[in-house]
Coordinates of C-alpha atoms in Angstrom, one line a residue:
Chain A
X1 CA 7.4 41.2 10.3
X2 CA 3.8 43.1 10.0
X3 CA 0.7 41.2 10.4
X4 CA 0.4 42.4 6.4
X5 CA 3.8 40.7 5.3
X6 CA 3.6 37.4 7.1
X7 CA -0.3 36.8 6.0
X8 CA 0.6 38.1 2.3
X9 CA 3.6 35.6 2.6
X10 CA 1.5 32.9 3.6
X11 CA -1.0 33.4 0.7
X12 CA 2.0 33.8 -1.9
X13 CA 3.3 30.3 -0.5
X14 CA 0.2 28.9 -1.0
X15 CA -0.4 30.6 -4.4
X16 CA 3.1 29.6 -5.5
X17 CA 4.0 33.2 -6.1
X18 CA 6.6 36.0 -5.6
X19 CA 5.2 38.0 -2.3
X20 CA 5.2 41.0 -4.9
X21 CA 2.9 39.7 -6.4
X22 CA 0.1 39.4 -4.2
X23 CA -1.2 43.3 -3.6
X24 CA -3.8 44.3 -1.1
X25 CA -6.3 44.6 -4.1
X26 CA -5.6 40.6 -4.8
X27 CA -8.4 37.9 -4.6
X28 CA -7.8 34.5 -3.5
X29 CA -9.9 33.5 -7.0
X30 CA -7.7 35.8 -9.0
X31 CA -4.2 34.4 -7.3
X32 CA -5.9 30.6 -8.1
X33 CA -6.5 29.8 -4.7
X34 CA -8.8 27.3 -4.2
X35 CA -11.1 26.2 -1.6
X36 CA -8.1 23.7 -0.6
X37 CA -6.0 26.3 -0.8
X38 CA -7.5 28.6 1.3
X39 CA -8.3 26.3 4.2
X40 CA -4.8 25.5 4.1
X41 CA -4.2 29.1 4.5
X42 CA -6.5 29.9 7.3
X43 CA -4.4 27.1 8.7
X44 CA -1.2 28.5 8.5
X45 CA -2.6 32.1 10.0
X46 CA -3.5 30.5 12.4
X47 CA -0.2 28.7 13.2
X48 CA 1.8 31.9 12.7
X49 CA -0.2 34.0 14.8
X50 CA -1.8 31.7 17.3
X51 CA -5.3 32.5 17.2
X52 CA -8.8 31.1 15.7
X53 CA -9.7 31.7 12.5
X54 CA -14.1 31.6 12.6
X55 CA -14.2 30.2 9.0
X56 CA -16.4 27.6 8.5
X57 CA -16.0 26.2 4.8
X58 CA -19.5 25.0 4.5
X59 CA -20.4 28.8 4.1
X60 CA -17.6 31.1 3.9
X61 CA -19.3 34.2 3.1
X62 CA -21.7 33.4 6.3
X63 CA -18.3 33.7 8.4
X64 CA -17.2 36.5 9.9
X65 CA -13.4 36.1 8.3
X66 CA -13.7 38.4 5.1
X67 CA -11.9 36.5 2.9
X68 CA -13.2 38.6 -0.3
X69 CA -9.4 40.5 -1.0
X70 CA -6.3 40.0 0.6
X71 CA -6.8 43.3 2.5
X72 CA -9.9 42.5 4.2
X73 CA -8.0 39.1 4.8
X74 CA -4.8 41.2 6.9
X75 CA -7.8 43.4 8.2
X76 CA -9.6 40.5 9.6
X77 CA -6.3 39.0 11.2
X78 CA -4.8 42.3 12.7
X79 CA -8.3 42.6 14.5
X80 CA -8.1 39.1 15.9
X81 CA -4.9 39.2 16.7
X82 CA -5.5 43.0 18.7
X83 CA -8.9 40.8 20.2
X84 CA -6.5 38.2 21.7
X85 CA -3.9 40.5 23.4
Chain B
X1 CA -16.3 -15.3 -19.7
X2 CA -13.0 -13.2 -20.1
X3 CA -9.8 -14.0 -19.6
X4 CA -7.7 -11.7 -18.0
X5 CA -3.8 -11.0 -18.0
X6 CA -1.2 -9.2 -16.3
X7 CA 0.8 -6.4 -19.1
X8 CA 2.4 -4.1 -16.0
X9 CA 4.1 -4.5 -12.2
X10 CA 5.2 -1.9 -10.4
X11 CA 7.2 -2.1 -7.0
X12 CA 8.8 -0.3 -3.8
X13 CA 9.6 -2.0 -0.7
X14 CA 12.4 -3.0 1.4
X15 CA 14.4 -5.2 -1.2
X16 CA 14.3 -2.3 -4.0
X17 CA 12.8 0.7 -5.6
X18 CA 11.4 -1.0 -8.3
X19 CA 10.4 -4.1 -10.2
X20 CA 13.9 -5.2 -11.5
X21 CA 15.4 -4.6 -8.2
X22 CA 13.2 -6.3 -6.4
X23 CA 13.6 -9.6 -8.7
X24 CA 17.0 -9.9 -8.2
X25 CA 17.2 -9.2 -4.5
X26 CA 14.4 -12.4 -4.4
X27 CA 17.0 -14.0 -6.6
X28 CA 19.6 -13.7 -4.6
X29 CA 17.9 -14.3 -1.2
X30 CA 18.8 -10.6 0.2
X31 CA 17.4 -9.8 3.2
X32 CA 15.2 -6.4 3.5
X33 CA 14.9 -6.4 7.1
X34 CA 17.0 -4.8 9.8
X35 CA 17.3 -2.5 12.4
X36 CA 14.2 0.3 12.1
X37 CA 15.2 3.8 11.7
X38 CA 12.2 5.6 12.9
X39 CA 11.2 8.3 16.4
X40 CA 11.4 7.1 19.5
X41 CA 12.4 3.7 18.4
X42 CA 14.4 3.2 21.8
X43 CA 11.2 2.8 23.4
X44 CA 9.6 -0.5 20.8
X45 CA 10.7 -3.7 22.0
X46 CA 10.5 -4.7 18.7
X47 CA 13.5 -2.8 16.4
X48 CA 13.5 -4.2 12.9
X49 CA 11.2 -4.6 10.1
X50 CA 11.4 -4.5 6.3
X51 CA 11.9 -1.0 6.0
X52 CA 12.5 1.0 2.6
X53 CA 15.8 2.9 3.0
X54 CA 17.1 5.4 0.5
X55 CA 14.1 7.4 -0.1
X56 CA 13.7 10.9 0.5
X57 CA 9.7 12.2 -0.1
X58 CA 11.0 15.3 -1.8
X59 CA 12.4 14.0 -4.4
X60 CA 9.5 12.5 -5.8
X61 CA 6.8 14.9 -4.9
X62 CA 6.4 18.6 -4.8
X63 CA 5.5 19.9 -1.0
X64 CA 1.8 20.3 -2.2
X65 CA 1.6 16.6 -3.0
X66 CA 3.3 15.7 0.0
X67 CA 0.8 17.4 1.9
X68 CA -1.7 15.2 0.9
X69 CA -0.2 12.2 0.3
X70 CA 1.1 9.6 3.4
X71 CA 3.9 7.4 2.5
X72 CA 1.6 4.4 1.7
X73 CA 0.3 7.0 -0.4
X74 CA 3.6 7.6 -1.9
X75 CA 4.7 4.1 -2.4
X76 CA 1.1 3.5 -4.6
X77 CA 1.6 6.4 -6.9
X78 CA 5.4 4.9 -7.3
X79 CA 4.4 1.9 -7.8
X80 CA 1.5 2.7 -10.0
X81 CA 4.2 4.5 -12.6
X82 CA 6.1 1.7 -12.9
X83 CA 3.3 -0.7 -13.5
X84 CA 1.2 1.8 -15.8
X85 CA 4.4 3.2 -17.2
X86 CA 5.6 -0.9 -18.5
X87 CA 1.8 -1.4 -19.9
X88 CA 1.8 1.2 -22.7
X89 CA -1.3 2.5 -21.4
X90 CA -3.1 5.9 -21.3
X91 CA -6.4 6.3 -20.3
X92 CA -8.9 8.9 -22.6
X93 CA -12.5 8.5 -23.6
X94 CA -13.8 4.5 -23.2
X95 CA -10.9 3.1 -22.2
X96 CA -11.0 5.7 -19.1
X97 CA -14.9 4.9 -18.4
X98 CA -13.8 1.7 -18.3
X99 CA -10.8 1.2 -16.0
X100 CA -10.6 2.0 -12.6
X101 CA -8.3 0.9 -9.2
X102 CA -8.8 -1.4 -6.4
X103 CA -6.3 -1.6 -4.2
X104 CA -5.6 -3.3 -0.3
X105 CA -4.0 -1.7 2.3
X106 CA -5.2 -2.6 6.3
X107 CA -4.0 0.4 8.0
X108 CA -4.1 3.1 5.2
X109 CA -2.3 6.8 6.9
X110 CA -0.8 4.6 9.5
X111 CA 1.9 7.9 9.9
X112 CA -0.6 10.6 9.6
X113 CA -2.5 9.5 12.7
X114 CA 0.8 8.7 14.6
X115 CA 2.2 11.9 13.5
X116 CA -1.2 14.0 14.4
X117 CA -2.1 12.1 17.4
X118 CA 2.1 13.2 19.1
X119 CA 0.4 16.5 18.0
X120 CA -2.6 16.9 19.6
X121 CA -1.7 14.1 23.3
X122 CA 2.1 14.9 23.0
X123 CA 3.1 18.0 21.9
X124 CA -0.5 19.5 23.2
X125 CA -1.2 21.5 20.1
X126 CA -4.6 22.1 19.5
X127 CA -5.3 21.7 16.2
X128 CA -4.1 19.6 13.2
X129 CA -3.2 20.3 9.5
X130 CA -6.8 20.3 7.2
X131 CA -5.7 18.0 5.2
X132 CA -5.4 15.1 8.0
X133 CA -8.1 13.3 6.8
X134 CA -7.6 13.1 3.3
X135 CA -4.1 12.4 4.2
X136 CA -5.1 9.3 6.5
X137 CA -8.3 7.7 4.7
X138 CA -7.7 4.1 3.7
X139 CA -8.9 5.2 0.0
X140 CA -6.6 8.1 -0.3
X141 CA -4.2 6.1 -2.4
X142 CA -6.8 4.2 -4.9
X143 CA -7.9 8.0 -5.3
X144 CA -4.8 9.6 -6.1
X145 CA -3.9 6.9 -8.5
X146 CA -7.2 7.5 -10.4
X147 CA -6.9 10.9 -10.4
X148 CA -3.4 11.0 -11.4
X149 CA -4.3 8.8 -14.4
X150 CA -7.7 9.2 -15.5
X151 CA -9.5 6.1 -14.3
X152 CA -13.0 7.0 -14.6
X153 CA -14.7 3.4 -13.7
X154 CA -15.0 1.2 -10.4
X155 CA -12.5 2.3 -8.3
X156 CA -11.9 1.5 -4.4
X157 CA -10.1 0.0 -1.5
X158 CA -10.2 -3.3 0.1
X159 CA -9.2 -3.8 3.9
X160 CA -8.8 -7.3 4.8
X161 CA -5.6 -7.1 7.1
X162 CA -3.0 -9.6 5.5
X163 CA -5.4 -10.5 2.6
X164 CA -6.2 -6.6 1.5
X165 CA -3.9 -6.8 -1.3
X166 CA -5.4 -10.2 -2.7
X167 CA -8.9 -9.2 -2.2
X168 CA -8.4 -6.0 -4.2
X169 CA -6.7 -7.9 -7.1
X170 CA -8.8 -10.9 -6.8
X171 CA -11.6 -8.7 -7.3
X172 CA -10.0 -6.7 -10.3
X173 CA -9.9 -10.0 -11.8
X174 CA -13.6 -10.4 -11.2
X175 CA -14.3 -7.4 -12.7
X176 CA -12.1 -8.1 -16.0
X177 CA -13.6 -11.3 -16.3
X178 CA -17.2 -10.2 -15.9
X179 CA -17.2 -7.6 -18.1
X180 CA -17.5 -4.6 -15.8
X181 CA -14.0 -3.3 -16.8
X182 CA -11.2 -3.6 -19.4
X183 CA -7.8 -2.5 -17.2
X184 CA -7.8 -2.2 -13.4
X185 CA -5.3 -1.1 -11.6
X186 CA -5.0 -3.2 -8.4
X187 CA -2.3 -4.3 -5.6
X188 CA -1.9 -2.8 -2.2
X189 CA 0.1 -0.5 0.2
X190 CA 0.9 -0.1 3.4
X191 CA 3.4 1.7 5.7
X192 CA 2.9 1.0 9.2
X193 CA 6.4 1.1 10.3
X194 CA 6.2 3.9 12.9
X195 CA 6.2 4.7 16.8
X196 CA 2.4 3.6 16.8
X197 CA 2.2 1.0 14.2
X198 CA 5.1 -1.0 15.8
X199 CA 3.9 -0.8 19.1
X200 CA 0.2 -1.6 18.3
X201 CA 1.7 -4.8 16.8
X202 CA 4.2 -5.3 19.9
X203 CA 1.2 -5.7 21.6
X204 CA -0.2 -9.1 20.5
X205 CA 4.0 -11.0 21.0
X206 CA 3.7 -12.5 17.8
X207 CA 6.6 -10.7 17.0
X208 CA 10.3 -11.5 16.4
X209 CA 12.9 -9.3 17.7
X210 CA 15.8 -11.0 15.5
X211 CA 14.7 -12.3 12.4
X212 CA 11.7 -13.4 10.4
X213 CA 12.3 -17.5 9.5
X214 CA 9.4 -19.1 8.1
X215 CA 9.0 -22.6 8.4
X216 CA 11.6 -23.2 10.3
X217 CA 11.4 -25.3 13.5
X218 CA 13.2 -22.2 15.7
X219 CA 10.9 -19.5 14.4
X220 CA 10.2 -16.9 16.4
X221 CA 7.6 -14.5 15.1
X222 CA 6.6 -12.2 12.1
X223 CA 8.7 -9.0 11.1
X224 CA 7.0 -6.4 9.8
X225 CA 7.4 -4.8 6.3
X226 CA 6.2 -1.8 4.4
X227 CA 5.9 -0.8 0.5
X228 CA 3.8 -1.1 -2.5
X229 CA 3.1 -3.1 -5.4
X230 CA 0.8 -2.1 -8.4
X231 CA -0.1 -4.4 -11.5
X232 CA -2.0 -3.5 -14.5
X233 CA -4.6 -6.2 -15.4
X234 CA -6.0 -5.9 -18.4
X235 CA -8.7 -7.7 -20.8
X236 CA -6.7 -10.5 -22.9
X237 CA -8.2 -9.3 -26.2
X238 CA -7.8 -6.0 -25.3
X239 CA -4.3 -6.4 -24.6
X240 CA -3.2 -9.2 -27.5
X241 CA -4.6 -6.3 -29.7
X242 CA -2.3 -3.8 -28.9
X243 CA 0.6 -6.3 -28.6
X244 CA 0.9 -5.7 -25.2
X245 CA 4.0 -7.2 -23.2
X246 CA 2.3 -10.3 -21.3
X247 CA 3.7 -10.7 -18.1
X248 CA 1.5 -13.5 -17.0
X249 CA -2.3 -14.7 -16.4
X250 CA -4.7 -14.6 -13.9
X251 CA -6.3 -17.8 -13.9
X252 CA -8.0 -19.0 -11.0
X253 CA -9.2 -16.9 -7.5
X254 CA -11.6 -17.2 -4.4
X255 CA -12.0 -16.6 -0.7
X256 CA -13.7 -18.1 2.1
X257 CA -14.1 -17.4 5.6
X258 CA -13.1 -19.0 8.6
X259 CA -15.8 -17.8 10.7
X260 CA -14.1 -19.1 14.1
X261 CA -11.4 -16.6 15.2
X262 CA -10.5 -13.8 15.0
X263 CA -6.4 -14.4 14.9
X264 CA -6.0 -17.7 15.1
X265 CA -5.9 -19.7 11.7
X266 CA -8.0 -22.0 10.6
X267 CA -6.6 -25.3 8.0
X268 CA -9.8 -25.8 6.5
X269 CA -10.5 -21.8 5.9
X270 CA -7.3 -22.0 4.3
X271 CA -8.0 -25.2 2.3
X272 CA -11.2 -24.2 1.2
X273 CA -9.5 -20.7 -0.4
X274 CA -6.5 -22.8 -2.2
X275 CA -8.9 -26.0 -3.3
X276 CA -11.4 -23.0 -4.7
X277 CA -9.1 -21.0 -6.6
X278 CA -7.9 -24.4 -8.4
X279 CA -11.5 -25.3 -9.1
X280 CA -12.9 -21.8 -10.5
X281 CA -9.4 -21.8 -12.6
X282 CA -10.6 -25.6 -13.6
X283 CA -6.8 -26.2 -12.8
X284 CA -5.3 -29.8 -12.3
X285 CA -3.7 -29.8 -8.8
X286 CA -0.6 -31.9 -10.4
X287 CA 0.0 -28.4 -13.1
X288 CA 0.2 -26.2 -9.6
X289 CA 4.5 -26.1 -9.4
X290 CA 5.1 -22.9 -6.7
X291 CA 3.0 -21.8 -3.7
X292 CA 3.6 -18.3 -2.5
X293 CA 3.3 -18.9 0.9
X294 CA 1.3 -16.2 3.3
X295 CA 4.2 -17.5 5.2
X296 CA 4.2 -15.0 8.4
X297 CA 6.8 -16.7 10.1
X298 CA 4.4 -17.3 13.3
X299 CA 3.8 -20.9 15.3
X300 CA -0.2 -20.7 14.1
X301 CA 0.3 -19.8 10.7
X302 CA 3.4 -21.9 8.9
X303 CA 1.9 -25.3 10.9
X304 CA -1.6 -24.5 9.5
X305 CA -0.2 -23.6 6.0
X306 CA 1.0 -26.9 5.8
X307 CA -1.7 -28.8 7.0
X308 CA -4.2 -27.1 4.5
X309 CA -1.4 -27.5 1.5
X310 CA -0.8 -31.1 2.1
X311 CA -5.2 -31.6 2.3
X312 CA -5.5 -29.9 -1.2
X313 CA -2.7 -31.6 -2.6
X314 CA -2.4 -34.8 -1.4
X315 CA 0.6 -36.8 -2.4
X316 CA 1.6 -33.7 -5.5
X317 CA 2.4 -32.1 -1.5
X318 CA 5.3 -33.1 -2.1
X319 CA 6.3 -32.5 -5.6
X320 CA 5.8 -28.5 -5.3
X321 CA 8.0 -25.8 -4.0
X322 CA 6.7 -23.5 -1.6
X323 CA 8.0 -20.1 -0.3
X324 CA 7.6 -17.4 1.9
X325 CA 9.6 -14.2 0.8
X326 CA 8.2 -12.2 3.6
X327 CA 11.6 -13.9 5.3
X328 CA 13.2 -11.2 2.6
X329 CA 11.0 -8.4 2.9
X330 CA 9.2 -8.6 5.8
X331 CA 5.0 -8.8 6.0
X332 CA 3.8 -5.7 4.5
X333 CA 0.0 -6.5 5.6
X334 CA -2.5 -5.1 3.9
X335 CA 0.7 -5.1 0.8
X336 CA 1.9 -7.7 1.5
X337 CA 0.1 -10.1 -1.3
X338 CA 0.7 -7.8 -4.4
X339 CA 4.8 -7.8 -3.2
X340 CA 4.7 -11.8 -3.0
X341 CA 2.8 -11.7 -6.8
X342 CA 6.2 -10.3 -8.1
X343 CA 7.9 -13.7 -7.2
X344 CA 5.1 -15.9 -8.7
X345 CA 5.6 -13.8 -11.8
X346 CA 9.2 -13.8 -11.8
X347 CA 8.5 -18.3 -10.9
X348 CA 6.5 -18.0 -14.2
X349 CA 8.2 -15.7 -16.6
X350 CA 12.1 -16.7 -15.1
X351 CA 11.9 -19.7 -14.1
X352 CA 13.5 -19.2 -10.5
X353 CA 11.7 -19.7 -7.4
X354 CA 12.3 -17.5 -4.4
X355 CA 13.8 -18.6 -1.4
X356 CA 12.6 -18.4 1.9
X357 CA 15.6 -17.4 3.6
X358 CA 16.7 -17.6 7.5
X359 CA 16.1 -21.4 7.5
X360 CA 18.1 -23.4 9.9
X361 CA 16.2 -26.2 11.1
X362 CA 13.3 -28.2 9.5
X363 CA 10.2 -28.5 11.3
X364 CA 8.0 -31.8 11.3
X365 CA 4.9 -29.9 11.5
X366 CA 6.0 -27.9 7.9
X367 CA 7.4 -31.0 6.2
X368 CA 6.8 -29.4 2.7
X369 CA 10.1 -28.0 -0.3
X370 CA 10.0 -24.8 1.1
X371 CA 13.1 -23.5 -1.1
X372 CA 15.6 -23.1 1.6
X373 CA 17.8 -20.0 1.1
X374 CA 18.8 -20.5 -2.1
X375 CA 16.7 -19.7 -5.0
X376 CA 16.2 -22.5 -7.7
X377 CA 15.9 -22.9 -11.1
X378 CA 12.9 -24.5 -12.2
X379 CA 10.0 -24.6 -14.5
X380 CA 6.4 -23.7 -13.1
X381 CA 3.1 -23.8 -15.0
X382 CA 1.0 -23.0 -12.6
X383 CA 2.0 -21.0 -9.4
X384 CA -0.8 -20.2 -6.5
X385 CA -0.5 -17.0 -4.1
X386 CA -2.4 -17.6 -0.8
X387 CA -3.3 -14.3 1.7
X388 CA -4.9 -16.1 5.4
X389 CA -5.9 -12.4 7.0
X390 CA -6.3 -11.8 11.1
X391 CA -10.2 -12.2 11.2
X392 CA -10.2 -15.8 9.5
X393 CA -10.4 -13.8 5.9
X394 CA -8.4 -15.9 3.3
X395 CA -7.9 -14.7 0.1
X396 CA -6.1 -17.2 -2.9
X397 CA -4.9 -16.1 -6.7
X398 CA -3.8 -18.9 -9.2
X399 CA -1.6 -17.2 -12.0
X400 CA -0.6 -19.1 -15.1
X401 CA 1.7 -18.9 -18.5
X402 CA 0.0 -17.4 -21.6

């Protein structure tokens, strides 16, 4: 499985939706993620891929994780994941 | 002052799933405890306890519920729907400003540490779950509940070891009585009964390896339990308005402290809780007719018991019945006194005293009617619940007929 389908599965888990559901264009706002939910997610990224999320809740958008669409969500993780190998 | 009664119970622990069960395993002097099914229990050399059997997580929560909640989370929110469920209540508007949810528990996400903690030294992982700590913190129940019903007022959680659970509702009483609240939501939880919480306990040999026989001269030692129980206490006026079903009344409680030791008992911290609760209840000693016994089943608890019972009451000693039913359903700790309230409801409302089962041989030193096996038929007007907590913190609730 791509980076793209097991990071859009984890978010459509989380979300408690079909995976076809959640497209690139997606926010974690407009899929009702909340702040919860999305450190649960960065969890589970993190699980499945092995790596570090930087994501500090106090101040997400002061993190380097772009968390602002699902796409800059699988960009973010493909790069880490590249970083780490 | 105000008076304040008891219009909802709600139970899960090793003798049943809820309230009814629960009164007729008591009734029938069943015993809770056997032979733990939990990891690694090869390696305890202590293998029983009062565990609950038969329940499965999932099919009570949804996996984001279960993500947050431990199991002594679980078993508060069960128990809590079956005691808020038999009041009749629902919180909106005042009545939600003014109700809120203490409750005991000594260990709180016993299992979520254990379970992280193999995580991080066992299994070397590196990081944990986010939600460990809201699993884990000792108010995570008394939270949920709240949440999950709308209690808007004074709300927290009491850790007192053995006495949590009558703290908490010994305090909800306060608060009735003062004024500060009209329903509170109060018992206790705990669920200890894992790899670590076993072997913490192995660790001070106060424990039996066979069976749990308070008051009996061949004791050997506590067993440990785990579960819930919940009670809605209510504002008399408040409840005699709506017709509320009256399951009994709170009418005496206090708490002293030992000051001496920090496991051992003492007789006159003990006598000093019972003689209190019986004076702030203005309660004749001769109208007590059952004493819920903290009854752990150890050498230094059931001979001080007995000493501070037969100094309170003098020669009327004699003339009560007193039980421990942690023989039944083992100690559930910081639980273990809103479990033990369901017998000195069912003494009050049934008329039938629990047993303490497992007795074989009486003891000199605990030369009281401790109810021997068999439950009994008998009338009580007053019944007293005492809590004696590691740490010399003893915590005592009179409840009486309305």
């Amino acid at each position: 499985m791509s980076v793209k389908d097991t990071v859009i599965q984890i978010i459509a888990e989380q979300a408690v939706l079909d995976v076809e559901d959640v497209t690139p264009n997606s926010t974690l706002d407009s899929l009702g993620i909340d702040s919860m939910g999305l450190v649960e997610s960065i969890f589970a990224i993190e699980e499945a891929f092995d790596i570090s999320v930087p994501f500090n809740a106090n101040d997400p958008s002061a993190s380097e994780f772009d968390i602002s669409s699902v796409a800059s969500i699988v960009a973010a993780v493909e790069k880490l994941v590249a970083d780490q190998s | 002052m105000k008076r304040v009664v008891i219009t909802g119970a709600g139970t899960i622990n090793a003798l049943g799933h809820n309230v009814p069960q629960t009164l007729a395993a008591m009734r029938e002097g069943a015993c809770g405890i056997g032979p733990l099914e939990i990891r690694d229990v090869d390696r305890l050399g202590v293998q029983i306890g009062g565990q609950v059997h038969g329940y499965d997580e999932h099919t009570h929560f949804n996996r984001q519920q279960i993500v947050l909640y431990d199991r002594f989370t679980q078993f508060t929110l069960l128990a809590a729907k079956e005691a808020i469920g038999q009041s009749g209540l629902t919180f909106a508007g005042e009545l939600a400003a003014r109700a809120g949810v203490i409750l005991g528990t000594a260990g709180g996400g016993v299992n979520t540490w254990d379970d992280n903690y193999r995580s991080v030294y066992e299994d070397g992982k590196n990081r944990v779950h986010p939600f460990v700590v809201p699993k884990l913190m000792n108010n995570a129940a008394a939270s949920h509940v709240s949440m999950e019903y709308n209690l808007k007022g004074a709300s927290f959680t009491v850790a007192t070891a053995c006495a949590s659970s009558n703290h908490a509702m010994g305090q909800a009483y306060m608060m009735i009585r003062s004024g500060i609240g009209d329903v509170m939501v109060t018992g206790g939880s705990e669920s200890m009964l894992c790899f670590g919480g076993v072997k913490a306990w192995e660790g001070l040999r106060v424990m039996s390896k066979d069976v749990c026989r308070p008051f009996s001269a061949n004791r050997n030692g506590m067993v440990q339990g785990e579960g819930a129980a919940v009670f809605v206490f209510e504002e008399y006026e408040h409840a005699r308005t709506r017709n509320a079903n009256i399951l009994a009344e709170v009418i005496g409680f206090a708490m002293t402290s030992d000051a001496s030791d920090i496991v051992m008992p003492s007789k006159q911290g003990a006598a000093r809780a019972i003689e209190g609760a019986l004076k702030d209840g203005h309660i004749a000693k001769e109208r007590v007719g059952y004493i819920n016994a903290h009854g752990t089943g150890t050498a230094a608890n059931d001979k001080t018991e007995c000493a501070a019972v037969a100094d309170v009451f003098g020669a009327h000693a004699d003339n009560l019945m007193i039980s421990s039913t942690k023989s039944m359903h083992g100690h559930l700790i910081g639980g273990t006194g809103a479990v033990e309230l369901l017998a000195c409801i069912m003494a009050l409302r049934d008329g039938v005293i629990a047993p303490t089962i497992g007795y074989d041989e009486p003891d000199p030193e605990c030369a009281l009617d401790i109810v021997p096996n068999v439950a009994r038929d008998a009338e009580v007007d007053v019944v007293v619940s005492n809590a004696f907590a590691f740490g010399g913190l003893n915590a005592v609730l009179a409840l009486g007929k309305v």
